[in-house]
Tab-separated table of C-alpha atoms in Angstrom:
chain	number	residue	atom	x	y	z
A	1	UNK	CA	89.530	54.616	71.669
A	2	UNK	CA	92.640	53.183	71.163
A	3	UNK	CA	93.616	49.070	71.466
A	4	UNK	CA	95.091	49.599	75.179
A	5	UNK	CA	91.934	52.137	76.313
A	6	UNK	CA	89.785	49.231	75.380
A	7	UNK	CA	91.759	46.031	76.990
A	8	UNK	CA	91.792	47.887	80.375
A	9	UNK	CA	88.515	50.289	80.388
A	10	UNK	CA	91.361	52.827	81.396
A	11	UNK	CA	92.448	55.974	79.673
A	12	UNK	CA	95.894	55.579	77.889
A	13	UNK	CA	98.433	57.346	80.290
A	14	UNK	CA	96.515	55.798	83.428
A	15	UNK	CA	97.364	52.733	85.572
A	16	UNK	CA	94.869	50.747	87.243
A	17	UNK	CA	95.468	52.640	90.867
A	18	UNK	CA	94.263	55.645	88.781
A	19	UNK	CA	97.771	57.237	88.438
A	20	UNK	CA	99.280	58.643	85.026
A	21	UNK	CA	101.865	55.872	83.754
A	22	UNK	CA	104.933	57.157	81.230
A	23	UNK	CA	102.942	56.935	77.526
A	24	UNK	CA	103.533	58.721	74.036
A	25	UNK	CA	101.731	61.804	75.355
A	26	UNK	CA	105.134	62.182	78.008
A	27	UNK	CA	103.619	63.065	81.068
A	28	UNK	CA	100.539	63.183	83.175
A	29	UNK	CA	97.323	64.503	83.331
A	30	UNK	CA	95.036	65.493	85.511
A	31	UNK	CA	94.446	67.711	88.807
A	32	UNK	CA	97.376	69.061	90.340
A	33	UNK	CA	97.904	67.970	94.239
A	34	UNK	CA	99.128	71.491	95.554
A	35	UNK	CA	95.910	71.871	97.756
A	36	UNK	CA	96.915	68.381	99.150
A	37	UNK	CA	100.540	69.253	99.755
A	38	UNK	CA	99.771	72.883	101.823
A	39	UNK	CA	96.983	70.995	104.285
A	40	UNK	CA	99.585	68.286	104.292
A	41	UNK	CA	101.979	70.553	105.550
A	42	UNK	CA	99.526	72.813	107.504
A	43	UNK	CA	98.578	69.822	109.664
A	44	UNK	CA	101.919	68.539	110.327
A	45	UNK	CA	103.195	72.153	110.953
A	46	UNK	CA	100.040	73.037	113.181
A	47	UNK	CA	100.750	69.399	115.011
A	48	UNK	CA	104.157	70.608	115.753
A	49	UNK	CA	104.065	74.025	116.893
A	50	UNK	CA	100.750	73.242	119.443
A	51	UNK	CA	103.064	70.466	120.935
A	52	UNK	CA	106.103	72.478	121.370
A	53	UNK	CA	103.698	75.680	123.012
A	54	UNK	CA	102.271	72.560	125.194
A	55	UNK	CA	105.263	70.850	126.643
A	56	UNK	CA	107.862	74.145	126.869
A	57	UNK	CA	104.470	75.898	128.990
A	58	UNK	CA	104.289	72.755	130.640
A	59	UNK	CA	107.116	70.314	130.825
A	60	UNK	CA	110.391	72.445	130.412
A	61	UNK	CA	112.499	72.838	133.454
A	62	UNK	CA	110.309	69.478	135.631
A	63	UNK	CA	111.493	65.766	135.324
A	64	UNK	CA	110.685	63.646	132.591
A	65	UNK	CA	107.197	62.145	132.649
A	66	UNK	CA	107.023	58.449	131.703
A	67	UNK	CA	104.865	57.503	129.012
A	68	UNK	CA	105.283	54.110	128.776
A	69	UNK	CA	107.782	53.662	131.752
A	70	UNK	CA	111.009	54.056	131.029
A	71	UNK	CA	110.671	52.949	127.225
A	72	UNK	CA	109.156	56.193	126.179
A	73	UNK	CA	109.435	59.671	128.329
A	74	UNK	CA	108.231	63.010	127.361
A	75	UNK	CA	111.446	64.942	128.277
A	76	UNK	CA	112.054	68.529	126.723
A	77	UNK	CA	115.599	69.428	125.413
A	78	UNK	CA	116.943	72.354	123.234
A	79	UNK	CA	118.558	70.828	120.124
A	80	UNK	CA	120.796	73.243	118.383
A	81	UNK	CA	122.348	70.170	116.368
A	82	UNK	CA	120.818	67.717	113.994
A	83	UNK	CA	119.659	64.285	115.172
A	84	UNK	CA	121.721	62.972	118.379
A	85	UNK	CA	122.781	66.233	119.148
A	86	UNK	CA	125.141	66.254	116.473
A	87	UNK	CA	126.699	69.224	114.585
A	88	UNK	CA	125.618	71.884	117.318
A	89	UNK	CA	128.341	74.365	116.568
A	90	UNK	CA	126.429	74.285	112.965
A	91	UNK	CA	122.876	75.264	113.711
A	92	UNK	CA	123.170	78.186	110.731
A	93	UNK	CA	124.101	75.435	108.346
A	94	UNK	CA	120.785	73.305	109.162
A	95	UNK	CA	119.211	76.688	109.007
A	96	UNK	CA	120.076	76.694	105.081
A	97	UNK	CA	119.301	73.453	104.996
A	98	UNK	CA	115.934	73.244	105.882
A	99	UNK	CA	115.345	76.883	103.492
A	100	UNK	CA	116.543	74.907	100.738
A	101	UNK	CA	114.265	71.817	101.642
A	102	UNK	CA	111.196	74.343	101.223
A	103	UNK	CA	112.392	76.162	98.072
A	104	UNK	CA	112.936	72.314	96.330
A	105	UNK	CA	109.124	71.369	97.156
A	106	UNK	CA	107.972	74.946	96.308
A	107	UNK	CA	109.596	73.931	92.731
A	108	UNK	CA	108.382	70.437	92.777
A	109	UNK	CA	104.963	71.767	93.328
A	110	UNK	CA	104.545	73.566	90.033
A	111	UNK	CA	104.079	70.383	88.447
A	112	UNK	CA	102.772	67.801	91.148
A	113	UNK	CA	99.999	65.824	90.182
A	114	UNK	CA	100.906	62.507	92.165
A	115	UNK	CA	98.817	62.425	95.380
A	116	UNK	CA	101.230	60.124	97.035
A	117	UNK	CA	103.921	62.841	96.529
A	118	UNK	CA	101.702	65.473	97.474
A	119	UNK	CA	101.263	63.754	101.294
A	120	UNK	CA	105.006	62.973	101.256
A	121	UNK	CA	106.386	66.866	100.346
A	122	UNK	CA	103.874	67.587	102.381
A	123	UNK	CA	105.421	65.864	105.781
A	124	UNK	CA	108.787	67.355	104.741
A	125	UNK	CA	107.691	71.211	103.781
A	126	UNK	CA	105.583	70.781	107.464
A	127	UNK	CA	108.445	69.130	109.052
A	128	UNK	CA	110.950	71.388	108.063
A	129	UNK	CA	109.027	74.646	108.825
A	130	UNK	CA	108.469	73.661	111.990
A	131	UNK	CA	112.131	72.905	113.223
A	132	UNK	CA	112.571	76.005	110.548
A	133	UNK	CA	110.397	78.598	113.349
A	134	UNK	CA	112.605	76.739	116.247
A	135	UNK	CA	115.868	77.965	114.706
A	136	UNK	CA	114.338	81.208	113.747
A	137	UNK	CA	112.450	82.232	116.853
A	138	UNK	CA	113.824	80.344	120.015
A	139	UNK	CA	116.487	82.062	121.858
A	140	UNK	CA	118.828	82.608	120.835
A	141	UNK	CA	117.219	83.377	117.413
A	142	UNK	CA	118.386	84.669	114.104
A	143	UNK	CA	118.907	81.048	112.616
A	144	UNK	CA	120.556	79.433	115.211
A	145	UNK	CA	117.639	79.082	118.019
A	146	UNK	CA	117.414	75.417	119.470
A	147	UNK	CA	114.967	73.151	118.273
A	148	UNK	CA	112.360	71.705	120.914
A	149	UNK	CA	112.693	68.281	121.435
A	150	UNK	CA	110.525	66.404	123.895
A	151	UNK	CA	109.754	62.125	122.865
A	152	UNK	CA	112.196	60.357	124.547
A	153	UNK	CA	112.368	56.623	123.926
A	154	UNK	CA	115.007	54.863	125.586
A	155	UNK	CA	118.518	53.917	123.889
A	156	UNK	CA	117.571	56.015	121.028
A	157	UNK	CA	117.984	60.701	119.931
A	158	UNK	CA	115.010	62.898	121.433
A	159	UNK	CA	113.400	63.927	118.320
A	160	UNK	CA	109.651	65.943	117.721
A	161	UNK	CA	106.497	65.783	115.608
A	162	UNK	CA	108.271	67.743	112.834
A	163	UNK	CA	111.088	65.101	112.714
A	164	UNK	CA	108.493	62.898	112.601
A	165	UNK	CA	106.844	63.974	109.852
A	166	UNK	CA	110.277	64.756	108.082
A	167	UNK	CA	111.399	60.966	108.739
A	168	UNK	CA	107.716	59.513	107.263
A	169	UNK	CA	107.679	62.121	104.682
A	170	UNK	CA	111.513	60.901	103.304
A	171	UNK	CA	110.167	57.159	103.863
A	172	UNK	CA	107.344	57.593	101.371
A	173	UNK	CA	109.532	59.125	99.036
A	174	UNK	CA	112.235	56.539	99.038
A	175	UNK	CA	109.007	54.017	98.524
A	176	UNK	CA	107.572	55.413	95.924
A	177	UNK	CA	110.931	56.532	94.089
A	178	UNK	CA	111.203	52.583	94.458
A	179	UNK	CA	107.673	51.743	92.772
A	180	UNK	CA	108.880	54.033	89.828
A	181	UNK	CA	106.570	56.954	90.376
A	182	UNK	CA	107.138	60.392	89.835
A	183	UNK	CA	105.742	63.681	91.683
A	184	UNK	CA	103.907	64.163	87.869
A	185	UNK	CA	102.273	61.353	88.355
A	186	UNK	CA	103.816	59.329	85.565
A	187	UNK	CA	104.934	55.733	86.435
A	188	UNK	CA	108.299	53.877	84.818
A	189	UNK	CA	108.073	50.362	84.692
A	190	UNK	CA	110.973	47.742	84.236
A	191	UNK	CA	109.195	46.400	80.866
């Protein structure tokens, strides 16, 4: 056992929160999260598609419904643009986009061992397939179909559960990108 292992009762390599830090061994050990990742991004994907059946079968084509008056509505639009409605003469070019979102997790995921990474490529790769299957599927398909869009809060873009889970999964990233940690699990400190 070496001088550090027996200060802190930890393996050398390992932080306190049970996460690989950067040591002389140069990267991390341990399980990788690539189970966590694909129900991550199951769930969100699953979340997204049952909603979009729901409200199109249910909501498309009848006035909003207010949720929490007119703060929050449940009104269904077909977004062929990016957030805001922007860019809707370039629905191929999100098409690519989003393909290349998937292929850069798919990569990532060879060597993921961070947990908190796994939930956050998760959102994205769940996210991303399901606005993916809008612009694939929805008329008028082949890659430039219009996304579903239904939660409406006032003064503010109609967005879904995949945005959602695109927006939290970019959030986590940015936060731990902050806190130094990497999808290997090591962790750089400002020592």
């Amino acid at each position: 056992m070496t001088e550090a292992e027996q200060a802190t009762g930890m393996p050398e390599g390992v932080d306190g929160a049970g996460e690989a830090t950067a040591g002389e061994s140069g990267g991390a050990k341990g399980k990788r999260r690539i189970g966590v990742l694909l129900a991550v991004a199951l769930c969100a994907y699953l979340l997204d598609l049952i909603s979009k059946l729901v409200v199109v079968a249910k909501l498309e084509h009848h006035d909003p419904i207010e949720v929490f008056g007119t703060w929050l509505q449940f009104n269904v639009i077909r977004n062929r643009g990016a957030a805001f409605g922007i860019g809707e003469a370039m629905t191929i070019v999100f098409t690519v986009i989003a393909t290349a979102v998937i292929v850069v997790i798919a990569r990532l995921a060879r060597k993921l061992y961070s947990l908190p990474w796994a939930i956050a490529l998760g959102l994205l790769l769940g996210g991303a397939f399901g606005n993916l299957t809008d612009r694939l599927f929805r008329s008028p398909g082949g890659f430039q179909g219009g996304v579903v869009d239904f939660i409406a809060p006032a003064h503010f873009a109609v967005f879904n559960l995949a945005d959602s889970a695109i927006v939290c999964g970019g959030f986590l990233i940015v936060i731990l990108s902050f806190r130094g940690l990497d999808p290997d699990g090591t962790v750089h400190t400002d020592d």
